[in-house]
Coordinates of C-alpha atoms in Angstrom, one line a residue:
X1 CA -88.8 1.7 85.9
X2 CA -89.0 3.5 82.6
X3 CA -86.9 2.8 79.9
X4 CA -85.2 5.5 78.9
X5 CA -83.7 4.3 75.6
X6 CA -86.5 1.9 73.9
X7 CA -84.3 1.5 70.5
X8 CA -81.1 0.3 72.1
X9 CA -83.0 -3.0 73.5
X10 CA -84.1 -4.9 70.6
X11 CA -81.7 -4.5 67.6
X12 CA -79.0 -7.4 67.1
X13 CA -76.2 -4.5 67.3
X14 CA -77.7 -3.4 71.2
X15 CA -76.8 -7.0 71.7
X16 CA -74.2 -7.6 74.9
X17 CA -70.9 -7.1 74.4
X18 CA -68.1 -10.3 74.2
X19 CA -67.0 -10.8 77.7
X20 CA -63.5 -9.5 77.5
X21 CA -60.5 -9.7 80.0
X22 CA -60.4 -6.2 81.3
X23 CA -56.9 -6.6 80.6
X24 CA -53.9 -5.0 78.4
X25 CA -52.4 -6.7 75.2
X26 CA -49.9 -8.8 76.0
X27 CA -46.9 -6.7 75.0
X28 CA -44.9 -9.6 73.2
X29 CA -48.1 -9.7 71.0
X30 CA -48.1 -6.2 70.6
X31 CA -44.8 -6.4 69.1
X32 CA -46.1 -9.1 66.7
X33 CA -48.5 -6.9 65.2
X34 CA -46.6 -4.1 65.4
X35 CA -43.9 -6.3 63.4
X36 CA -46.7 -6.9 60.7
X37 CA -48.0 -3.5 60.7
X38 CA -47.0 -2.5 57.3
X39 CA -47.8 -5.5 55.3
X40 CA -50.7 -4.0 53.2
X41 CA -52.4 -7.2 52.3
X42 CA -54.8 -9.4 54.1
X43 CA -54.9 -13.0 54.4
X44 CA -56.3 -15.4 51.6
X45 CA -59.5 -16.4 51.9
X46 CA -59.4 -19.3 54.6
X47 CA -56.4 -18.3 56.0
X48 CA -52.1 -18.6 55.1
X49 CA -50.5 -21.2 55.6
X50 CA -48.4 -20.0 58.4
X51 CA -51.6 -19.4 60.5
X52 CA -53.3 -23.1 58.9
X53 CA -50.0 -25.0 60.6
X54 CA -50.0 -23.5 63.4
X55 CA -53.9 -23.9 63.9
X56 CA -53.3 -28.1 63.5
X57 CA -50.5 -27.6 66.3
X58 CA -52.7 -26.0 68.0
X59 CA -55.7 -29.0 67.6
X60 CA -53.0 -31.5 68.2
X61 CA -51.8 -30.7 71.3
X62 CA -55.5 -30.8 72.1
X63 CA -55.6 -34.5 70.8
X64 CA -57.6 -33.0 67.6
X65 CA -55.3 -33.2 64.8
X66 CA -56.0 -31.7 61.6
X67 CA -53.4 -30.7 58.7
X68 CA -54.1 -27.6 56.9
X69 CA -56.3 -29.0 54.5
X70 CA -58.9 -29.3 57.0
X71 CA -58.7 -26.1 58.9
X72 CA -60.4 -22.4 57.9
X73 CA -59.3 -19.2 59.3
X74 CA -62.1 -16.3 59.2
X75 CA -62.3 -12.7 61.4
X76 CA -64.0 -13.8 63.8
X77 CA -66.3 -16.7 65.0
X78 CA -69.5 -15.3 63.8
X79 CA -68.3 -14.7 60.3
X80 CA -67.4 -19.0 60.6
X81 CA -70.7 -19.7 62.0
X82 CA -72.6 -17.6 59.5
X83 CA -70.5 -19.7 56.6
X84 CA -71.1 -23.0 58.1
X85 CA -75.2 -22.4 58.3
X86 CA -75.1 -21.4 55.0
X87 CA -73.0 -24.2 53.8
X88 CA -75.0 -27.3 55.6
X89 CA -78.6 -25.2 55.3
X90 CA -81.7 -26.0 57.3
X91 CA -82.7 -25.6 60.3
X92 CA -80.6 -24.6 63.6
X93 CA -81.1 -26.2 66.8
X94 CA -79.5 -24.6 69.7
X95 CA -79.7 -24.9 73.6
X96 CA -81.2 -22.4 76.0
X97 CA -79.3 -20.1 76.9
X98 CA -76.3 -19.6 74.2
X99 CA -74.1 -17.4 73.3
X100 CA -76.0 -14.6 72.1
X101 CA -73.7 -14.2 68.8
X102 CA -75.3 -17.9 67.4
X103 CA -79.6 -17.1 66.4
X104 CA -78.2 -14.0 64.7
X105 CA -76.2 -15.7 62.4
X106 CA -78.7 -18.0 61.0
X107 CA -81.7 -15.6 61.3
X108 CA -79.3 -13.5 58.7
X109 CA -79.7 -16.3 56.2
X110 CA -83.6 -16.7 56.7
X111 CA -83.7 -19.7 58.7
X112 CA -85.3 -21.2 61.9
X113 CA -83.6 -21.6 64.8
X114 CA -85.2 -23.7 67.9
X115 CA -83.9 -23.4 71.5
X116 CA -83.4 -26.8 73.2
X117 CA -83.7 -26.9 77.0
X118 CA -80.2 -27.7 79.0
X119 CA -80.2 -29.9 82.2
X120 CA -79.8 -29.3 85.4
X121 CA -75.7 -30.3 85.9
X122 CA -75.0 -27.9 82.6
X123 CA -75.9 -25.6 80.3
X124 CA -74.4 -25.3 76.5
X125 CA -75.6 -28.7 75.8
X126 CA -79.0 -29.9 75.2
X127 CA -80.7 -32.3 77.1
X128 CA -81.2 -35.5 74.8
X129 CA -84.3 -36.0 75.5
X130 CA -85.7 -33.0 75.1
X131 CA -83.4 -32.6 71.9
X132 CA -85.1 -35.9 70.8
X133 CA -88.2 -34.2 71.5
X134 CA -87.5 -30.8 69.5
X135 CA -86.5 -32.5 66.7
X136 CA -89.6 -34.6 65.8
X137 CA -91.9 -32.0 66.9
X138 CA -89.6 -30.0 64.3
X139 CA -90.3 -31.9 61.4
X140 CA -93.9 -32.5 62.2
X141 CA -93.7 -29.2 61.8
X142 CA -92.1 -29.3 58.5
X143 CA -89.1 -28.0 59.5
X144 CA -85.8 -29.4 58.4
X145 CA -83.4 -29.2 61.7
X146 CA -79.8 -30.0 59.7
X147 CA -77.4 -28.5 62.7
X148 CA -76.7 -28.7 66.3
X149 CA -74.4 -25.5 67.7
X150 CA -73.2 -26.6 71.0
X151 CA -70.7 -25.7 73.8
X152 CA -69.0 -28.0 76.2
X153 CA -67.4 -24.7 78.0
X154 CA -70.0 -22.0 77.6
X155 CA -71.2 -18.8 77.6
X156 CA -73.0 -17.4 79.3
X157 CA -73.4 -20.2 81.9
X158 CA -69.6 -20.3 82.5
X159 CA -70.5 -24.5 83.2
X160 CA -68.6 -27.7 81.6
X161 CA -70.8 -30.2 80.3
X162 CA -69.9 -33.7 82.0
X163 CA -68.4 -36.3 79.2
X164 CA -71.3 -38.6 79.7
X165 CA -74.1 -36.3 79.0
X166 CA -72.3 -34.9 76.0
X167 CA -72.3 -38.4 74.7
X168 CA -75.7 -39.0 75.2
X169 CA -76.3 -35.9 73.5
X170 CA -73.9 -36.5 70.4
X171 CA -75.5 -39.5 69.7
X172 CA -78.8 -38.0 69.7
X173 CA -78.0 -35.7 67.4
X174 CA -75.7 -38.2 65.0
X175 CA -78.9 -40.5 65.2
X176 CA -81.4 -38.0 64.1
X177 CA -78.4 -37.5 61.2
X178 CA -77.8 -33.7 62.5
X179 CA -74.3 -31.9 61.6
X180 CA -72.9 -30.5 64.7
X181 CA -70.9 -27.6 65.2
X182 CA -68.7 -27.7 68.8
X183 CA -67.7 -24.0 70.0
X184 CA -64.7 -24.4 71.8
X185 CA -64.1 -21.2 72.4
X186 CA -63.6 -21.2 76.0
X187 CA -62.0 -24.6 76.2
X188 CA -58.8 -22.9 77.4
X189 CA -60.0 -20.9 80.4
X190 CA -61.0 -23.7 82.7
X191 CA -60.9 -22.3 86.5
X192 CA -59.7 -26.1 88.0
X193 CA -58.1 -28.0 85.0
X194 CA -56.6 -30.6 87.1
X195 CA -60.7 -31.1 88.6
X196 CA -62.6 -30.6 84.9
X197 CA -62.8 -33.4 82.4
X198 CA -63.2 -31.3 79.1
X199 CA -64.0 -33.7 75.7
X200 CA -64.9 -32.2 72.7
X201 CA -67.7 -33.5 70.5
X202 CA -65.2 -34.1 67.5
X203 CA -63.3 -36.7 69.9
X204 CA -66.7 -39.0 70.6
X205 CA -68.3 -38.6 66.0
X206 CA -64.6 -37.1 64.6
X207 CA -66.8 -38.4 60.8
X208 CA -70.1 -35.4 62.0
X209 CA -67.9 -32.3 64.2
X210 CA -66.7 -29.6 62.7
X211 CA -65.2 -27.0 65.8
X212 CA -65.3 -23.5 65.9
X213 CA -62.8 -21.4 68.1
X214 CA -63.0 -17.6 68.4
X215 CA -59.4 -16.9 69.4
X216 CA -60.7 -14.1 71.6
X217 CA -61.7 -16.7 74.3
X218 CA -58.4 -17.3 75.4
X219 CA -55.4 -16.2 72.9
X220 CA -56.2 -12.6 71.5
X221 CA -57.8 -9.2 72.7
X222 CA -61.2 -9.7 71.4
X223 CA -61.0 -6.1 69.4
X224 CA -58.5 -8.5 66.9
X225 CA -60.8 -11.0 65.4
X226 CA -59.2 -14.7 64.5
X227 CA -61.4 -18.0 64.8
X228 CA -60.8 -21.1 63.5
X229 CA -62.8 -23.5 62.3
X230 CA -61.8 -28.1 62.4
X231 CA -63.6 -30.0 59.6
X232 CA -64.0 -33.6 59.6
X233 CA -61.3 -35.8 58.0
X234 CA -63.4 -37.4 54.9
X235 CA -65.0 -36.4 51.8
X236 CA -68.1 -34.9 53.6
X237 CA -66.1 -32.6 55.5
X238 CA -63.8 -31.9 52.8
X239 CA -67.0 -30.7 50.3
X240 CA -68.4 -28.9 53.9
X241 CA -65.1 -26.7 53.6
X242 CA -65.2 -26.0 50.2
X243 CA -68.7 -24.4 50.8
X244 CA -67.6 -22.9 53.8
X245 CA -64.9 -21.4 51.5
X246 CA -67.2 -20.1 48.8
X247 CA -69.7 -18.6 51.3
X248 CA -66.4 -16.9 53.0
X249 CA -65.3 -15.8 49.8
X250 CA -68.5 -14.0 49.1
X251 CA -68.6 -12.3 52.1
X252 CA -65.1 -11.0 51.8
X253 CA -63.9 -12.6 55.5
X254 CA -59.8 -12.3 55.1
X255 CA -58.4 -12.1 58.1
X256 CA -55.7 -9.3 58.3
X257 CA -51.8 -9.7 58.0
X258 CA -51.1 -8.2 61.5
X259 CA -53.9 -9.8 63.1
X260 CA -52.9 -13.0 61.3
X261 CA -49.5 -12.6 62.1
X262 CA -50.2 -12.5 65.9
X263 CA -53.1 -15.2 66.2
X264 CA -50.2 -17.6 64.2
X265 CA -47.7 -16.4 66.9
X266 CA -50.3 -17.0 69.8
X267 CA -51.4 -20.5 68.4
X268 CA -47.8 -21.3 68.6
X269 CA -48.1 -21.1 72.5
X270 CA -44.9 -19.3 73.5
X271 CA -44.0 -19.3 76.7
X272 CA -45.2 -15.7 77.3
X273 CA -48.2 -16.4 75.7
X274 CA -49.4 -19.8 78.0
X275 CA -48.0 -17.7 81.1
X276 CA -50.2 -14.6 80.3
X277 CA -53.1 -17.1 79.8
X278 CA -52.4 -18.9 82.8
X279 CA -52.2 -15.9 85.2
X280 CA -55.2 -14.4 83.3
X281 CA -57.4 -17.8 84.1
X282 CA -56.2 -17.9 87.6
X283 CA -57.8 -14.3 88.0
X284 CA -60.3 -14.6 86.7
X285 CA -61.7 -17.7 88.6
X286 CA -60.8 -16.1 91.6
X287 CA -63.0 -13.2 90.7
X288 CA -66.1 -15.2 89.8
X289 CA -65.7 -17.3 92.6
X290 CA -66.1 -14.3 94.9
X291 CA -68.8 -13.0 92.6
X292 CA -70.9 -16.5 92.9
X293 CA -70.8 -16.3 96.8
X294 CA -72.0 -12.9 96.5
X295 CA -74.7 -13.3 94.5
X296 CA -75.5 -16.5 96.0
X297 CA -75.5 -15.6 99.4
X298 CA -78.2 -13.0 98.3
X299 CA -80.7 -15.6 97.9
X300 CA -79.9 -16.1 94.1
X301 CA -79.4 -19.0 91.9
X302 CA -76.3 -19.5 90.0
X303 CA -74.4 -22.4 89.3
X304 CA -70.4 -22.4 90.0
X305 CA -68.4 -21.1 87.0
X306 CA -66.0 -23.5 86.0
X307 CA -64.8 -21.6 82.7
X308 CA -64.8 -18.5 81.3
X309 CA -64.6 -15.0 82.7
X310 CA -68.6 -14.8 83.4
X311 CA -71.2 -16.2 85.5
X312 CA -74.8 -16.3 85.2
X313 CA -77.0 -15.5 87.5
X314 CA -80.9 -16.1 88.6
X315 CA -82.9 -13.2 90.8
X316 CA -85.7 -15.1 90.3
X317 CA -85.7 -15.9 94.0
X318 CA -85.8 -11.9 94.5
X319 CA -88.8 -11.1 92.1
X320 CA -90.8 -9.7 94.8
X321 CA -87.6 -6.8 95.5
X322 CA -87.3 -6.3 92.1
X323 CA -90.8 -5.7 91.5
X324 CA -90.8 -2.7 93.4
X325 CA -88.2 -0.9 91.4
X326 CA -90.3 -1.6 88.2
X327 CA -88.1 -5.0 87.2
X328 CA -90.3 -7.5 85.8
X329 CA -88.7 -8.7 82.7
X330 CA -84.9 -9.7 81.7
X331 CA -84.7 -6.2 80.0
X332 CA -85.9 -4.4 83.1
X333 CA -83.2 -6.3 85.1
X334 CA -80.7 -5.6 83.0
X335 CA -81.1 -1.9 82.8
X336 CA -81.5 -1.8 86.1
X337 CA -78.2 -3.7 87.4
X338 CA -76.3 -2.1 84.5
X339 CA -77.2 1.3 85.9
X340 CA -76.3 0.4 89.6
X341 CA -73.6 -2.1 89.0
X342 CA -72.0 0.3 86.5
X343 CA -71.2 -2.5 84.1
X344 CA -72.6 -4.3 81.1
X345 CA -75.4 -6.6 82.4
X346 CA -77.2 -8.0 80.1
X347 CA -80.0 -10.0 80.6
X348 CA -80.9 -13.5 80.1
X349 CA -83.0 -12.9 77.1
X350 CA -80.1 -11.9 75.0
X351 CA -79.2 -15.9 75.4
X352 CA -82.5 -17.0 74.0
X353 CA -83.9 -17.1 77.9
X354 CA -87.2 -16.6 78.3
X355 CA -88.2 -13.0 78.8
X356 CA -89.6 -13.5 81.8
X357 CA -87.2 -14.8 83.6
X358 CA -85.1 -12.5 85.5
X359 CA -81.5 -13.7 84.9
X360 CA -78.5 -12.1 84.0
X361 CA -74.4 -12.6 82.7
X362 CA -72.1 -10.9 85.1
X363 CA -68.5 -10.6 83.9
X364 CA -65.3 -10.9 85.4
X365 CA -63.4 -8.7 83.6
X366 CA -64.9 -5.1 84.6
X367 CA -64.7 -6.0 88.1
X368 CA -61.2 -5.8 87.8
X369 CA -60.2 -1.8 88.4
X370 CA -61.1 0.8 85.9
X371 CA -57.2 2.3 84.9
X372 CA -55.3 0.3 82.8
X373 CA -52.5 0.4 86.0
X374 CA -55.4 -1.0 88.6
X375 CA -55.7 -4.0 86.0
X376 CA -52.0 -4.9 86.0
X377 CA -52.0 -5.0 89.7
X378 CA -55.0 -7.4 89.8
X379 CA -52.8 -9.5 87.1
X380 CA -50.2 -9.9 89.1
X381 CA -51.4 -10.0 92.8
X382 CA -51.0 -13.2 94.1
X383 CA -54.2 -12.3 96.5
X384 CA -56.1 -10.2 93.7
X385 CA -59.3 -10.0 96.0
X386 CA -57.2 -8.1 98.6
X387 CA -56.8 -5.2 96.3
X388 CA -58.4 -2.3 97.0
X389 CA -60.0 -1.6 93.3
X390 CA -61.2 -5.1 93.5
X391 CA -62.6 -5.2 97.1
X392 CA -64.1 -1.7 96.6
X393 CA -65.9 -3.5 93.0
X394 CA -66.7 -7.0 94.9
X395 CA -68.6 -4.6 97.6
X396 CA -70.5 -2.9 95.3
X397 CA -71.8 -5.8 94.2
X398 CA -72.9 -7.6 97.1
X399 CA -73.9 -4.8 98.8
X400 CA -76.5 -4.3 95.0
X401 CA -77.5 -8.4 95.9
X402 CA -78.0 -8.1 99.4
X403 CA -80.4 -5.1 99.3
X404 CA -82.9 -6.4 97.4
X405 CA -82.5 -9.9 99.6
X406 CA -83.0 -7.8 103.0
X407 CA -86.0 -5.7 100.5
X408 CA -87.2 -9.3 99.8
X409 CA -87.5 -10.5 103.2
X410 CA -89.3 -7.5 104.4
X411 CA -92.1 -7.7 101.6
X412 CA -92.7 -11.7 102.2
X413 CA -95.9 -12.3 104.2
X414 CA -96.1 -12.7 107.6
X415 CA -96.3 -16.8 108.6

C-alpha cells in the first residue's frame, strides 16, 4: 500500500483528532456564550472566580473538594499538562497506550518520557510491577522519573481501571516518591455507572494527586477549550500551583470570557446540561457496544468499552489479510481503515504502541450520521441502532472486519 501523503504521518500536528461527540452544541449552552459574546476580555490567568467556584462544586459532588485556592483553569488540558511538567520537572512516566496529547507535552520542554506496560484487566494505568521495574531501570540510567500521568477512564482503551490495581499502582508510584497527575477526563461518560466503581487517585494519596479534566470529555464541544486542574491541599501543592501559574502566565493560556462563561454554566450541572450528558452517554455506549461485537466477531481483539466514545481495537489476529493489501505497520492500518471506513482511524502508534502492532482507536461519534439532522435523530432514538444512518455506518463496518476475517481464513494453511 503506498503512502500517498508521507508528511502528514509523523508531525505532532498529523496527530489524531480528540474523539468528539458527532453531536450539536447544546443550545442552552449556545445561548451562554452567545450571552458572553461581547465581553472583550479573557479570563485571568488561572481562571475567575465564577468559573474557580463552580470548578470545587463540581470536585465536590465528586467527593474531591477543593476551594478556589486550589483549582487552575487553562484552554485546554494540554496547555495544564504542559504547565504541570514544567513546574514538577524530570522525567515522565506514562502507560502504554495513552492519550496521544500527553509525550508531546513533555517532549516540548526537552524531557524523557518512558511508556510503562498496562495489564491485562486495563489500560491507562501501569502495571506496578513493571512500573517498579521502569523506574529503577530509569535511574540506573540516570534519568530522573519525577511524574506519573495516568487515567482511570481512558483513552484510547475506553477501559476503567479496577480500584484495587489503581491502589497498588498509587502506591508504587508514592513509594518511589513520584508526583502523579490523574486525567479525569472521561470520568463522566461511564457506559454502566450503576456496574463501574470509578476512584480517582487523589481519593487513595489526596497529599501527591493533582487532577486534570479537559471539559471536552463530557461538558463542552471540544472546539471550546476549558480544563481544570485539582492541586493537593498543603504547602507542596500550594507552591505546585504557583509554578503552574507562572508557567501559564508565560505561555499566555487565559481562557476566554464566552468560553468561560459557558464551562462555569456547564460545571454548574443544570438540568439541561446532566440530561444532554446523559442521553449523549447512553448513545454512545450503545454505539460502541455494537461496534465491539463487530469487530470482535471478526476475529479481533478488543476489550469492552466501559467509558468514553471510543474503543480500541487489535487486527493483530488478521495480519495475514492485512498483509496482502500492503498493511504491516500501525500507519499502514490506519491509512488503510481510514480510507475504507471513511473516518479518522488512527493507529495504535499515535498512543505510544508499538509500531508494529496493528491496532487502532475507533470512535463513536462519526458513526453517528453525517447531517447535523441524522445526529439529532440518533440523540434522541430510544433504539439508535435501528436508524437507518446508523445501521447503514454499523454495516459498513462489519462488513470492512469481516472481509479481511473470511480473506484470513482462506490464506491460513491447510491442517
Amino acid at each position: 500500500m503506498r503512502r500517498t501523503d508521507p508528511q502528514g504521518h509523523g508531525p505532532v500536528r498529523y496527530g489524531p483528532p480528540f474523539p468528539g461527540d458527532g453531536l450539536g452544541v447544546l443550545p442552552e449552552l449556545a445561548a451562554v456564550l452567545a450571552a458572553a459574546a461581547a465581553r472583550p476580555d479573557a479570563q485571568p490567568v488561572g481562571g475567575g472566580p465564577a468559573l474557580l467556584d463552580a470548578a470545587g462544586g463540581y470536585w465536590a459532588r465528586r467527593g474531591l473538594p477543593a476551594g478556589p485556592d486550589r483549582v487552575v483553569a487553562a484552554p485546554g488540558a494540554p496547555a495544564l499538562l504542559l504547565a504541570l511538567t514544567a513546574a514538577i520537572g524530570g522525567d515522565v512516566l506514562v502507560p502504554r497506550p495513552c492519550a496521544a496529547w500527553w509525550a508531546p507535552q513533555v517532549r516540548a520542554l526537552g524531557r524523557s518520557v518512558f511508556h510503562v506496560p498496562t495489564p491485562a484487566e486495563c489500560g491507562g494505568v501501569p502495571d506496578p510491577y513493571a512500573f517498579l521495574e521502569t523506574v529503577r531501570r530509569v535511574r540506573d540510567e540516570g534519568g530522573d522519573p519525577r511524574l506519573l500521568v495516568l487515567s482511570v477512564a481512558d483513552d484510547p482503551t475506553a477501559t476503567v481501571a479496577p480500584p484495587e490495581l489503581l491502589h497498588e499502582t498509587v502506591e508504587a508510584a508514592a513509594g518511589e516518591g513520584l508526583h502523579l497527575v490523574s486525567d479525569e477526563t472521561w470520568r463522566d461518560t461511564l457506559h454502566r455507572p450503576q456496574d463501574t466503581v470509578l476512584l480517582s487517585p487523589a481519593e487513595m494519596l489526596p497529599d501527591r494527586v493533582t487532577v486534570v479534566t479537559d471539559l471536552s470529555g463530557a461538558l463542552l464541544p471540544a472546539g471550546w477549550p476549558a480544563a481544570l486542574a485539582r492541586f493537593p491541599a498543603d504547602g507542596s501543592g500550594d507552591a505546585l500551583r504557583a509554578r503552574v501559574l507562572d508557567v501559564l502566565t508565560a505561555l499566555g493560556a487565559r481562557i476566554a470570557e464566552p468560553v468561560a462563561a459557558a464551562a462555569a454554566h456547564a460545571l454548574g450541572e443544570p438540568e439541561p446540561v446532566t440530561e444532554r450528558l446523559t442521553a449523549a452517554v447512553r448513545l454512545h455506549a450503545c454505539v460502541a457496544a455494537a461496534a465491539h461485537r463487530a469487530v470482535t466477531a471478526a476475529g479481533c481483539l478488543s476489550r469492552p468499552p466501559k467509558a468514553g466514545r471510543h474503543l480500541y481495537v487489535d487486527l493483530g489476529p488478521l495480519r495475514t489479510a492485512l498483509g496482502a493489501h500492503g498493511v504491516g505497520d500501525a500507519q499502514e492500518l490506519e491509512d488503510f481503515l481510514t480510507a475504507r471506513l471513511g473516518m479518522p482511524v488512527p493507529g495504535g502508534h499515535r498512543f505510544g504502541d508499538d509500531l508494529a502492532a496493528l491496532r487502532v482507536r475507533l470512535g463513536t461519534g462519526a458513526l453517528l450520521g453525517d447531517t447535523p439532522e441524522e445526529r439529532a435523530r440518533s440523540l434522541t432514538s430510544p433504539e439508535p441502532l435501528e436508524l437507518p444512518h446508523v445501521r447503514r455506518a454499523l454495516t459498513l463496518m462489519g462488513s470492512i472486519f469481516d472481509d479481511l476475517r473470511d480473506d484470513a481464513q482462506r490464506r491460513e494453511s491447510p491442517r
